């Protein structure tokens, strides 16, 4: 087998690393995604080392300058990552040494790759979750716009996928706005717990060097420090919590997608989707398929799989760091990429949907959707609900027998079933009237839907402010955007 000599731990080793071992051990192929976060952490750490006189001014200048050059190469894509240097941390440190010589070796004073990767991951999460928070906000905003437009367009609501009671298309859309608002809140919450600074925990037991953890946290705009060095280097809760929150996002995305697939079917015919969002069949000329909603539904699977993968990786690990934890990254990166892709396409998909309001209204006409309203009418006449339910059940049976609808019965038909039917009993058999009466907070009465839209928009405003407030530090922004570093 091929062997290579590793310089990071070469002192203790007499034999070189087996090439297959090197290939399996290396994570650079995927953790290079953390490169700019790694550099941000190193810049903050180096500033602290300088402030504590652990490195001198020249060394600090060389380190800061070298890291900035490397960041520019990472941004432009010209930085060459090599498997021989195993991971992103050693690739960057190695490149720094090539540029500035031995003082590069001082950067790792008081630091281990274990607390370094813990920091990088948290910075990366803070950045990604901030972006996702904003993208979820755009979905909520589109949903409220569409819901406002269709706040009084009646459609059947379902339980057990059987027509149940009238609602409006706007009310149905706002159900998803509620879900995505909760998702935004969960994402912001996960980000808050990720924004805790672990550097200074060392490999597992801190460091005897006179470092200043608060200084590093302040540079990186992280409000708090981790409290236990063992936990700090082996805690993957921020990744687990993110994957849990992402899985719930995908439950919502997938349910919405499933409904769009149903609604665009000929069987439902409630919605048409613009051609730009569909594909045809290479065989059946008449087909127009809702591929994008189907993919949104399908992509939920890989996100749930990522959560499962990391739960299993973590469940049996003794404290503190174990190399198993390197397996956290690919599922996490894939899940965030997948969810951001799905959330990113939703606003345009929602705008590409047009409700077929006549089909929705026709579907309301069959199926006794107003039977409960008739029962509620009897309740308003003083009849106990259980008895009213039974009476209306008989009315439905009578209709089935006569092959007619409830509104085709006469008042005297109804009164032979129960004497308490009022003169206005048949007036309740009108979908719009029924909707207007469902005038409870959170109910489908159009004015309540408009009220819910206003409240949701206010909540969205609050959440958007929070998304903006807890994002990446000035150092990270400068590195990502190629601006000058804050002093
Ligand atoms: N690539 C490693 C990871 O992602 C970094 C930490 C390595 N630490 C170590 N002691 N080998 O987990």
PDB file of C-alpha atoms in Angstrom, residues 154-440:
ATOM      1  CA  UNK A 154     -65.358  28.713  -0.696  1.00  0.00           C
ATOM      2  CA  UNK A 155     -64.016  25.209  -1.017  1.00  0.00           C
ATOM      3  CA  UNK A 156     -64.719  21.942   0.774  1.00  0.00           C
ATOM      4  CA  UNK A 157     -62.647  21.234   3.851  1.00  0.00           C
ATOM      5  CA  UNK A 158     -61.783  17.588   4.490  1.00  0.00           C
ATOM      6  CA  UNK A 159     -61.350  15.132   7.277  1.00  0.00           C
ATOM      7  CA  UNK A 160     -60.316  11.558   6.422  1.00  0.00           C
ATOM      8  CA  UNK A 161     -60.007  12.967   2.879  1.00  0.00           C
ATOM      9  CA  UNK A 162     -63.828  12.989   2.820  1.00  0.00           C
ATOM     10  CA  UNK A 163     -65.643  16.258   2.193  1.00  0.00           C
ATOM     11  CA  UNK A 164     -66.515  17.619   5.615  1.00  0.00           C
ATOM     12  CA  UNK A 165     -67.455  21.302   5.925  1.00  0.00           C
ATOM     13  CA  UNK A 166     -67.022  24.463   3.890  1.00  0.00           C
ATOM     14  CA  UNK A 167     -63.892  26.499   4.377  1.00  0.00           C
ATOM     15  CA  UNK A 168     -62.225  29.000   2.061  1.00  0.00           C
ATOM     16  CA  UNK A 169     -59.149  28.590  -0.109  1.00  0.00           C
ATOM     17  CA  UNK A 170     -57.603  31.493   1.796  1.00  0.00           C
ATOM     18  CA  UNK A 171     -58.243  29.739   5.100  1.00  0.00           C
ATOM     19  CA  UNK A 172     -56.612  26.584   3.768  1.00  0.00           C
ATOM     20  CA  UNK A 173     -53.512  28.512   2.637  1.00  0.00           C
ATOM     21  CA  UNK A 174     -53.271  30.246   6.002  1.00  0.00           C
ATOM     22  CA  UNK A 175     -53.012  26.872   7.715  1.00  0.00           C
ATOM     23  CA  UNK A 176     -49.608  26.557   6.015  1.00  0.00           C
ATOM     24  CA  UNK A 177     -48.681  30.131   6.947  1.00  0.00           C
ATOM     25  CA  UNK A 178     -49.194  29.132  10.587  1.00  0.00           C
ATOM     26  CA  UNK A 179     -46.930  26.101  10.123  1.00  0.00           C
ATOM     27  CA  UNK A 180     -44.138  28.062   8.459  1.00  0.00           C
ATOM     28  CA  UNK A 181     -44.331  30.803  11.096  1.00  0.00           C
ATOM     29  CA  UNK A 182     -43.750  28.162  13.766  1.00  0.00           C
ATOM     30  CA  UNK A 183     -40.873  26.821  11.669  1.00  0.00           C
ATOM     31  CA  UNK A 184     -39.294  30.270  11.529  1.00  0.00           C
ATOM     32  CA  UNK A 185     -39.582  30.557  15.270  1.00  0.00           C
ATOM     33  CA  UNK A 186     -37.997  27.118  15.730  1.00  0.00           C
ATOM     34  CA  UNK A 187     -35.141  27.992  13.367  1.00  0.00           C
ATOM     35  CA  UNK A 188     -34.421  31.231  15.236  1.00  0.00           C
ATOM     36  CA  UNK A 189     -34.504  29.297  18.490  1.00  0.00           C
ATOM     37  CA  UNK A 190     -32.099  26.642  17.187  1.00  0.00           C
ATOM     38  CA  UNK A 191     -29.788  29.407  16.013  1.00  0.00           C
ATOM     39  CA  UNK A 192     -29.813  30.972  19.464  1.00  0.00           C
ATOM     40  CA  UNK A 193     -28.581  27.743  21.052  1.00  0.00           C
ATOM     41  CA  UNK A 194     -25.977  27.303  18.301  1.00  0.00           C
ATOM     42  CA  UNK A 195     -24.537  30.776  18.985  1.00  0.00           C
ATOM     43  CA  UNK A 196     -22.488  29.723  22.012  1.00  0.00           C
ATOM     44  CA  UNK A 197     -18.700  30.011  21.814  1.00  0.00           C
ATOM     45  CA  UNK A 198     -16.744  26.749  22.456  1.00  0.00           C
ATOM     46  CA  UNK A 199     -13.142  27.840  21.752  1.00  0.00           C
ATOM     47  CA  UNK A 200     -10.886  27.527  24.803  1.00  0.00           C
ATOM     48  CA  UNK A 201     -12.180  24.045  25.581  1.00  0.00           C
ATOM     49  CA  UNK A 202      -9.038  22.628  23.983  1.00  0.00           C
ATOM     50  CA  UNK A 203      -9.035  18.976  23.053  1.00  0.00           C
ATOM     51  CA  UNK A 204     -11.274  18.242  26.054  1.00  0.00           C
ATOM     52  CA  UNK A 205      -9.696  19.837  29.136  1.00  0.00           C
ATOM     53  CA  UNK A 206      -9.205  23.515  28.355  1.00  0.00           C
ATOM     54  CA  UNK A 207      -5.749  25.082  28.214  1.00  0.00           C
ATOM     55  CA  UNK A 208      -3.231  26.390  30.722  1.00  0.00           C
ATOM     56  CA  UNK A 209      -2.365  29.320  28.435  1.00  0.00           C
ATOM     57  CA  UNK A 210      -3.692  32.713  29.605  1.00  0.00           C
ATOM     58  CA  UNK A 211      -6.345  32.958  26.883  1.00  0.00           C
ATOM     59  CA  UNK A 212      -9.420  35.201  26.996  1.00  0.00           C
ATOM     60  CA  UNK A 213     -12.530  33.343  25.902  1.00  0.00           C
ATOM     61  CA  UNK A 214     -14.773  36.394  26.307  1.00  0.00           C
ATOM     62  CA  UNK A 215     -12.615  38.313  23.884  1.00  0.00           C
ATOM     63  CA  UNK A 216     -12.996  35.626  21.197  1.00  0.00           C
ATOM     64  CA  UNK A 217     -16.755  35.488  21.753  1.00  0.00           C
ATOM     65  CA  UNK A 218     -16.986  39.268  21.445  1.00  0.00           C
ATOM     66  CA  UNK A 219     -15.018  39.249  18.152  1.00  0.00           C
ATOM     67  CA  UNK A 220     -17.425  36.645  16.790  1.00  0.00           C
ATOM     68  CA  UNK A 221     -20.510  38.334  18.271  1.00  0.00           C
ATOM     69  CA  UNK A 222     -21.503  35.205  20.131  1.00  0.00           C
ATOM     70  CA  UNK A 223     -23.427  36.163  23.254  1.00  0.00           C
ATOM     71  CA  UNK A 224     -22.342  33.329  25.559  1.00  0.00           C
ATOM     72  CA  UNK A 225     -19.560  30.813  26.256  1.00  0.00           C
ATOM     73  CA  UNK A 226     -19.914  27.059  26.589  1.00  0.00           C
ATOM     74  CA  UNK A 227     -19.677  26.095  30.267  1.00  0.00           C
ATOM     75  CA  UNK A 228     -18.045  22.682  30.204  1.00  0.00           C
ATOM     76  CA  UNK A 229     -15.041  21.776  28.083  1.00  0.00           C
ATOM     77  CA  UNK A 230     -16.056  18.108  27.722  1.00  0.00           C
ATOM     78  CA  UNK A 231     -19.545  19.013  26.579  1.00  0.00           C
ATOM     79  CA  UNK A 232     -18.293  21.795  24.315  1.00  0.00           C
ATOM     80  CA  UNK A 233     -16.121  19.520  22.165  1.00  0.00           C
ATOM     81  CA  UNK A 234     -18.586  16.637  22.011  1.00  0.00           C
ATOM     82  CA  UNK A 235     -21.929  18.436  21.827  1.00  0.00           C
ATOM     83  CA  UNK A 236     -23.638  18.038  18.475  1.00  0.00           C
ATOM     84  CA  UNK A 237     -27.019  19.242  19.775  1.00  0.00           C
ATOM     85  CA  UNK A 238     -26.973  22.295  17.494  1.00  0.00           C
ATOM     86  CA  UNK A 239     -26.777  19.940  14.498  1.00  0.00           C
ATOM     87  CA  UNK A 240     -29.379  17.575  15.934  1.00  0.00           C
ATOM     88  CA  UNK A 241     -31.712  20.385  16.852  1.00  0.00           C
ATOM     89  CA  UNK A 242     -31.338  21.917  13.415  1.00  0.00           C
ATOM     90  CA  UNK A 243     -32.041  18.580  11.738  1.00  0.00           C
ATOM     91  CA  UNK A 244     -35.130  18.124  13.927  1.00  0.00           C
ATOM     92  CA  UNK A 245     -36.405  21.581  13.034  1.00  0.00           C
ATOM     93  CA  UNK A 246     -35.598  20.942   9.347  1.00  0.00           C
ATOM     94  CA  UNK A 247     -37.476  17.648   9.472  1.00  0.00           C
ATOM     95  CA  UNK A 248     -40.562  19.439  10.776  1.00  0.00           C
ATOM     96  CA  UNK A 249     -40.186  22.035   8.003  1.00  0.00           C
ATOM     97  CA  UNK A 250     -40.160  19.163   5.507  1.00  0.00           C
ATOM     98  CA  UNK A 251     -43.276  17.602   7.047  1.00  0.00           C
ATOM     99  CA  UNK A 252     -45.024  20.879   6.258  1.00  0.00           C
ATOM    100  CA  UNK A 253     -43.499  21.217   2.797  1.00  0.00           C
ATOM    101  CA  UNK A 254     -44.438  17.645   1.996  1.00  0.00           C
ATOM    102  CA  UNK A 255     -48.044  17.978   3.161  1.00  0.00           C
ATOM    103  CA  UNK A 256     -48.506  21.133   1.104  1.00  0.00           C
ATOM    104  CA  UNK A 257     -46.884  19.426  -1.878  1.00  0.00           C
ATOM    105  CA  UNK A 258     -49.168  16.424  -1.488  1.00  0.00           C
ATOM    106  CA  UNK A 259     -52.222  18.685  -1.490  1.00  0.00           C
ATOM    107  CA  UNK A 260     -51.027  20.442  -4.631  1.00  0.00           C
ATOM    108  CA  UNK A 261     -50.586  17.047  -6.306  1.00  0.00           C
ATOM    109  CA  UNK A 262     -54.146  16.116  -5.273  1.00  0.00           C
ATOM    110  CA  UNK A 263     -55.640  19.472  -6.249  1.00  0.00           C
ATOM    111  CA  UNK A 264     -54.067  19.430  -9.709  1.00  0.00           C
ATOM    112  CA  UNK A 265     -55.367  15.903 -10.399  1.00  0.00           C
ATOM    113  CA  UNK A 266     -58.376  15.483 -12.662  1.00  0.00           C
ATOM    114  CA  UNK A 267     -60.149  13.833  -9.748  1.00  0.00           C
ATOM    115  CA  UNK A 268     -60.008  17.060  -7.696  1.00  0.00           C
ATOM    116  CA  UNK A 269     -59.446  19.716 -10.350  1.00  0.00           C
ATOM    117  CA  UNK A 270     -59.210  22.456  -7.707  1.00  0.00           C
ATOM    118  CA  UNK A 271     -56.034  24.121  -8.925  1.00  0.00           C
ATOM    119  CA  UNK A 272     -54.149  24.603 -12.144  1.00  0.00           C
ATOM    120  CA  UNK A 273     -50.413  24.939 -12.185  1.00  0.00           C
ATOM    121  CA  UNK A 274     -48.710  27.066 -14.823  1.00  0.00           C
ATOM    122  CA  UNK A 275     -46.800  25.150 -17.479  1.00  0.00           C
ATOM    123  CA  UNK A 276     -43.522  26.521 -16.186  1.00  0.00           C
ATOM    124  CA  UNK A 277     -43.942  24.363 -13.084  1.00  0.00           C
ATOM    125  CA  UNK A 278     -44.920  21.134 -14.817  1.00  0.00           C
ATOM    126  CA  UNK A 279     -43.401  18.618 -17.143  1.00  0.00           C
ATOM    127  CA  UNK A 280     -44.911  16.477 -19.838  1.00  0.00           C
ATOM    128  CA  UNK A 281     -44.662  12.784 -20.577  1.00  0.00           C
ATOM    129  CA  UNK A 282     -42.373  11.542 -23.310  1.00  0.00           C
ATOM    130  CA  UNK A 283     -44.980   8.867 -24.043  1.00  0.00           C
ATOM    131  CA  UNK A 284     -48.472  10.179 -23.237  1.00  0.00           C
ATOM    132  CA  UNK A 285     -49.085  13.427 -25.099  1.00  0.00           C
ATOM    133  CA  UNK A 286     -51.956  14.559 -22.859  1.00  0.00           C
ATOM    134  CA  UNK A 287     -49.959  14.460 -19.613  1.00  0.00           C
ATOM    135  CA  UNK A 288     -49.008  17.479 -17.512  1.00  0.00           C
ATOM    136  CA  UNK A 289     -47.266  16.295 -14.384  1.00  0.00           C
ATOM    137  CA  UNK A 290     -46.701  18.171 -11.119  1.00  0.00           C
ATOM    138  CA  UNK A 291     -43.059  17.070 -10.814  1.00  0.00           C
ATOM    139  CA  UNK A 292     -41.954  19.887  -8.540  1.00  0.00           C
ATOM    140  CA  UNK A 293     -44.565  19.248  -5.827  1.00  0.00           C
ATOM    141  CA  UNK A 294     -43.740  15.539  -6.116  1.00  0.00           C
ATOM    142  CA  UNK A 295     -40.037  16.264  -5.613  1.00  0.00           C
ATOM    143  CA  UNK A 296     -40.809  18.515  -2.659  1.00  0.00           C
ATOM    144  CA  UNK A 297     -42.724  15.606  -1.146  1.00  0.00           C
ATOM    145  CA  UNK A 298     -39.946  13.162  -1.981  1.00  0.00           C
ATOM    146  CA  UNK A 299     -37.102  15.289  -0.636  1.00  0.00           C
ATOM    147  CA  UNK A 300     -38.586  15.068   2.844  1.00  0.00           C
ATOM    148  CA  UNK A 301     -37.204  11.519   2.964  1.00  0.00           C
ATOM    149  CA  UNK A 302     -33.558  12.469   2.779  1.00  0.00           C
ATOM    150  CA  UNK A 303     -33.925  15.165   5.428  1.00  0.00           C
ATOM    151  CA  UNK A 304     -35.575  12.734   7.858  1.00  0.00           C
ATOM    152  CA  UNK A 305     -32.801  10.271   6.987  1.00  0.00           C
ATOM    153  CA  UNK A 306     -30.144  12.836   7.912  1.00  0.00           C
ATOM    154  CA  UNK A 307     -31.714  13.378  11.334  1.00  0.00           C
ATOM    155  CA  UNK A 308     -31.851   9.635  11.878  1.00  0.00           C
ATOM    156  CA  UNK A 309     -28.242   9.202  10.784  1.00  0.00           C
ATOM    157  CA  UNK A 310     -26.887  11.744  13.249  1.00  0.00           C
ATOM    158  CA  UNK A 311     -29.056  10.526  16.130  1.00  0.00           C
ATOM    159  CA  UNK A 312     -27.604   7.065  15.642  1.00  0.00           C
ATOM    160  CA  UNK A 313     -24.022   8.363  15.316  1.00  0.00           C
ATOM    161  CA  UNK A 314     -24.315  10.236  18.602  1.00  0.00           C
ATOM    162  CA  UNK A 315     -26.307   7.931  20.840  1.00  0.00           C
ATOM    163  CA  UNK A 316     -23.549   5.673  22.123  1.00  0.00           C
ATOM    164  CA  UNK A 317     -20.537   7.978  22.204  1.00  0.00           C
ATOM    165  CA  UNK A 318     -18.584   8.312  25.439  1.00  0.00           C
ATOM    166  CA  UNK A 319     -17.325  11.789  26.332  1.00  0.00           C
ATOM    167  CA  UNK A 320     -15.608  13.659  24.905  1.00  0.00           C
ATOM    168  CA  UNK A 321     -14.657  13.960  21.194  1.00  0.00           C
ATOM    169  CA  UNK A 322     -14.745  10.816  19.037  1.00  0.00           C
ATOM    170  CA  UNK A 323     -13.964  10.669  15.351  1.00  0.00           C
ATOM    171  CA  UNK A 324     -17.476   9.304  14.716  1.00  0.00           C
ATOM    172  CA  UNK A 325     -18.543  12.928  15.029  1.00  0.00           C
ATOM    173  CA  UNK A 326     -16.927  13.748  11.711  1.00  0.00           C
ATOM    174  CA  UNK A 327     -19.994  11.949  10.290  1.00  0.00           C
ATOM    175  CA  UNK A 328     -22.150  14.888  11.413  1.00  0.00           C
ATOM    176  CA  UNK A 329     -21.286  17.061   8.459  1.00  0.00           C
ATOM    177  CA  UNK A 330     -22.529  15.413   5.280  1.00  0.00           C
ATOM    178  CA  UNK A 331     -26.077  14.795   6.540  1.00  0.00           C
ATOM    179  CA  UNK A 332     -26.247  18.281   8.015  1.00  0.00           C
ATOM    180  CA  UNK A 333     -24.943  19.983   4.881  1.00  0.00           C
ATOM    181  CA  UNK A 334     -27.201  17.932   2.634  1.00  0.00           C
ATOM    182  CA  UNK A 335     -30.270  18.601   4.769  1.00  0.00           C
ATOM    183  CA  UNK A 336     -29.704  22.347   4.832  1.00  0.00           C
ATOM    184  CA  UNK A 337     -29.055  22.456   1.129  1.00  0.00           C
ATOM    185  CA  UNK A 338     -32.199  20.411   0.460  1.00  0.00           C
ATOM    186  CA  UNK A 339     -34.469  22.428   2.724  1.00  0.00           C
ATOM    187  CA  UNK A 340     -33.216  25.749   1.395  1.00  0.00           C
ATOM    188  CA  UNK A 341     -33.791  24.536  -2.152  1.00  0.00           C
ATOM    189  CA  UNK A 342     -37.363  23.485  -1.303  1.00  0.00           C
ATOM    190  CA  UNK A 343     -38.209  26.623   0.653  1.00  0.00           C
ATOM    191  CA  UNK A 344     -36.580  28.724  -2.050  1.00  0.00           C
ATOM    192  CA  UNK A 345     -38.889  27.425  -4.771  1.00  0.00           C
ATOM    193  CA  UNK A 346     -42.137  27.604  -2.778  1.00  0.00           C
ATOM    194  CA  UNK A 347     -43.022  31.287  -3.336  1.00  0.00           C
ATOM    195  CA  UNK A 348     -42.882  30.853  -7.112  1.00  0.00           C
ATOM    196  CA  UNK A 349     -44.798  27.574  -6.915  1.00  0.00           C
ATOM    197  CA  UNK A 350     -47.551  29.219  -4.868  1.00  0.00           C
ATOM    198  CA  UNK A 351     -47.750  32.033  -7.383  1.00  0.00           C
ATOM    199  CA  UNK A 352     -47.950  29.500 -10.222  1.00  0.00           C
ATOM    200  CA  UNK A 353     -51.143  28.040  -8.707  1.00  0.00           C
ATOM    201  CA  UNK A 354     -54.557  29.295  -9.778  1.00  0.00           C
ATOM    202  CA  UNK A 355     -57.612  28.000  -7.955  1.00  0.00           C
ATOM    203  CA  UNK A 356     -60.459  26.703 -10.110  1.00  0.00           C
ATOM    204  CA  UNK A 357     -63.119  28.347  -8.025  1.00  0.00           C
ATOM    205  CA  UNK A 358     -66.103  26.899  -9.915  1.00  0.00           C
ATOM    206  CA  UNK A 359     -64.897  23.334  -9.345  1.00  0.00           C
ATOM    207  CA  UNK A 360     -64.422  24.089  -5.671  1.00  0.00           C
ATOM    208  CA  UNK A 361     -67.952  25.514  -5.455  1.00  0.00           C
ATOM    209  CA  UNK A 362     -69.395  22.515  -7.319  1.00  0.00           C
ATOM    210  CA  UNK A 363     -67.654  20.150  -4.928  1.00  0.00           C
ATOM    211  CA  UNK A 364     -69.332  21.985  -2.058  1.00  0.00           C
ATOM    212  CA  UNK A 365     -72.720  21.287  -3.610  1.00  0.00           C
ATOM    213  CA  UNK A 366     -72.606  17.503  -3.218  1.00  0.00           C
ATOM    214  CA  UNK A 367     -71.873  15.546  -0.159  1.00  0.00           C
ATOM    215  CA  UNK A 368     -74.044  17.143   2.536  1.00  0.00           C
ATOM    216  CA  UNK A 369     -71.300  19.529   3.681  1.00  0.00           C
ATOM    217  CA  UNK A 370     -73.862  21.707   5.413  1.00  0.00           C
ATOM    218  CA  UNK A 371     -75.402  18.892   7.452  1.00  0.00           C
ATOM    219  CA  UNK A 372     -73.584  20.101  10.578  1.00  0.00           C
ATOM    220  CA  UNK A 373     -74.974  23.605  10.012  1.00  0.00           C
ATOM    221  CA  UNK A 374     -78.479  22.149  10.013  1.00  0.00           C
ATOM    222  CA  UNK A 375     -77.717  20.308  13.259  1.00  0.00           C
ATOM    223  CA  UNK A 376     -76.365  23.562  14.734  1.00  0.00           C
ATOM    224  CA  UNK A 377     -79.632  25.213  13.698  1.00  0.00           C
ATOM    225  CA  UNK A 378     -81.552  22.696  15.828  1.00  0.00           C
ATOM    226  CA  UNK A 379     -79.130  23.332  18.694  1.00  0.00           C
ATOM    227  CA  UNK A 380     -79.920  27.041  18.411  1.00  0.00           C
ATOM    228  CA  UNK A 381     -83.586  26.061  18.786  1.00  0.00           C
ATOM    229  CA  UNK A 382     -82.757  24.398  22.132  1.00  0.00           C
ATOM    230  CA  UNK A 383     -82.354  20.785  20.942  1.00  0.00           C
ATOM    231  CA  UNK A 384     -79.409  18.912  22.574  1.00  0.00           C
ATOM    232  CA  UNK A 385     -76.588  18.443  20.053  1.00  0.00           C
ATOM    233  CA  UNK A 386     -76.608  14.624  20.275  1.00  0.00           C
ATOM    234  CA  UNK A 387     -80.317  14.533  19.430  1.00  0.00           C
ATOM    235  CA  UNK A 388     -79.863  17.105  16.644  1.00  0.00           C
ATOM    236  CA  UNK A 389     -77.055  15.006  15.169  1.00  0.00           C
ATOM    237  CA  UNK A 390     -79.353  11.990  15.050  1.00  0.00           C
ATOM    238  CA  UNK A 391     -82.192  13.965  13.423  1.00  0.00           C
ATOM    239  CA  UNK A 392     -79.935  15.349  10.685  1.00  0.00           C
ATOM    240  CA  UNK A 393     -78.568  11.839  10.141  1.00  0.00           C
ATOM    241  CA  UNK A 394     -82.144  10.792   9.340  1.00  0.00           C
ATOM    242  CA  UNK A 395     -82.518  13.792   7.026  1.00  0.00           C
ATOM    243  CA  UNK A 396     -79.398  12.714   5.121  1.00  0.00           C
ATOM    244  CA  UNK A 397     -80.759   9.162   4.916  1.00  0.00           C
ATOM    245  CA  UNK A 398     -84.025  10.570   3.518  1.00  0.00           C
ATOM    246  CA  UNK A 399     -82.061  12.524   0.875  1.00  0.00           C
ATOM    247  CA  UNK A 400     -80.044   9.461  -0.092  1.00  0.00           C
ATOM    248  CA  UNK A 401     -83.316   7.604  -0.456  1.00  0.00           C
ATOM    249  CA  UNK A 402     -84.845  10.352  -2.634  1.00  0.00           C
ATOM    250  CA  UNK A 403     -81.531  10.973  -4.432  1.00  0.00           C
ATOM    251  CA  UNK A 404     -81.710  14.669  -3.585  1.00  0.00           C
ATOM    252  CA  UNK A 405     -79.724  17.270  -1.633  1.00  0.00           C
ATOM    253  CA  UNK A 406     -80.594  18.650   1.815  1.00  0.00           C
ATOM    254  CA  UNK A 407     -81.687  21.944   0.283  1.00  0.00           C
ATOM    255  CA  UNK A 408     -84.258  20.050  -1.829  1.00  0.00           C
ATOM    256  CA  UNK A 409     -86.151  18.992   1.324  1.00  0.00           C
ATOM    257  CA  UNK A 410     -89.098  21.142   2.377  1.00  0.00           C
ATOM    258  CA  UNK A 411     -89.632  22.655   5.787  1.00  0.00           C
ATOM    259  CA  UNK A 412     -92.459  20.178   6.388  1.00  0.00           C
ATOM    260  CA  UNK A 413     -90.118  17.274   5.442  1.00  0.00           C
ATOM    261  CA  UNK A 414     -87.790  18.554   8.145  1.00  0.00           C
ATOM    262  CA  UNK A 415     -90.555  19.089  10.674  1.00  0.00           C
ATOM    263  CA  UNK A 416     -91.778  15.515  10.317  1.00  0.00           C
ATOM    264  CA  UNK A 417     -88.242  14.571  11.507  1.00  0.00           C
ATOM    265  CA  UNK A 418     -88.301  17.094  14.373  1.00  0.00           C
ATOM    266  CA  UNK A 419     -90.825  19.788  15.297  1.00  0.00           C
ATOM    267  CA  UNK A 420     -88.188  22.270  16.455  1.00  0.00           C
ATOM    268  CA  UNK A 421     -86.968  23.301  12.958  1.00  0.00           C
ATOM    269  CA  UNK A 422     -87.458  27.074  12.718  1.00  0.00           C
ATOM    270  CA  UNK A 423     -88.900  28.941   9.730  1.00  0.00           C
ATOM    271  CA  UNK A 424     -85.365  29.923   8.668  1.00  0.00           C
ATOM    272  CA  UNK A 425     -83.998  26.343   8.858  1.00  0.00           C
ATOM    273  CA  UNK A 426     -83.369  26.017   5.125  1.00  0.00           C
ATOM    274  CA  UNK A 427     -81.541  29.346   4.964  1.00  0.00           C
ATOM    275  CA  UNK A 428     -78.578  27.830   6.789  1.00  0.00           C
ATOM    276  CA  UNK A 429     -78.005  25.557   3.773  1.00  0.00           C
ATOM    277  CA  UNK A 430     -75.882  28.140   2.010  1.00  0.00           C
ATOM    278  CA  UNK A 431     -72.107  27.814   1.953  1.00  0.00           C
ATOM    279  CA  UNK A 432     -71.370  31.544   2.130  1.00  0.00           C
ATOM    280  CA  UNK A 433     -73.820  32.041   4.975  1.00  0.00           C
ATOM    281  CA  UNK A 434     -72.377  29.028   6.756  1.00  0.00           C
ATOM    282  CA  UNK A 435     -68.873  30.417   6.383  1.00  0.00           C
ATOM    283  CA  UNK A 436     -69.814  33.888   7.572  1.00  0.00           C
ATOM    284  CA  UNK A 437     -71.247  32.343  10.726  1.00  0.00           C
ATOM    285  CA  UNK A 438     -68.048  30.477  11.586  1.00  0.00           C
ATOM    286  CA  UNK A 439     -67.016  33.722  13.135  1.00  0.00           C
ATOM    287  CA  UNK A 440     -64.623  32.578  15.853  1.00  0.00           C
TER     288      UNK A 440
END
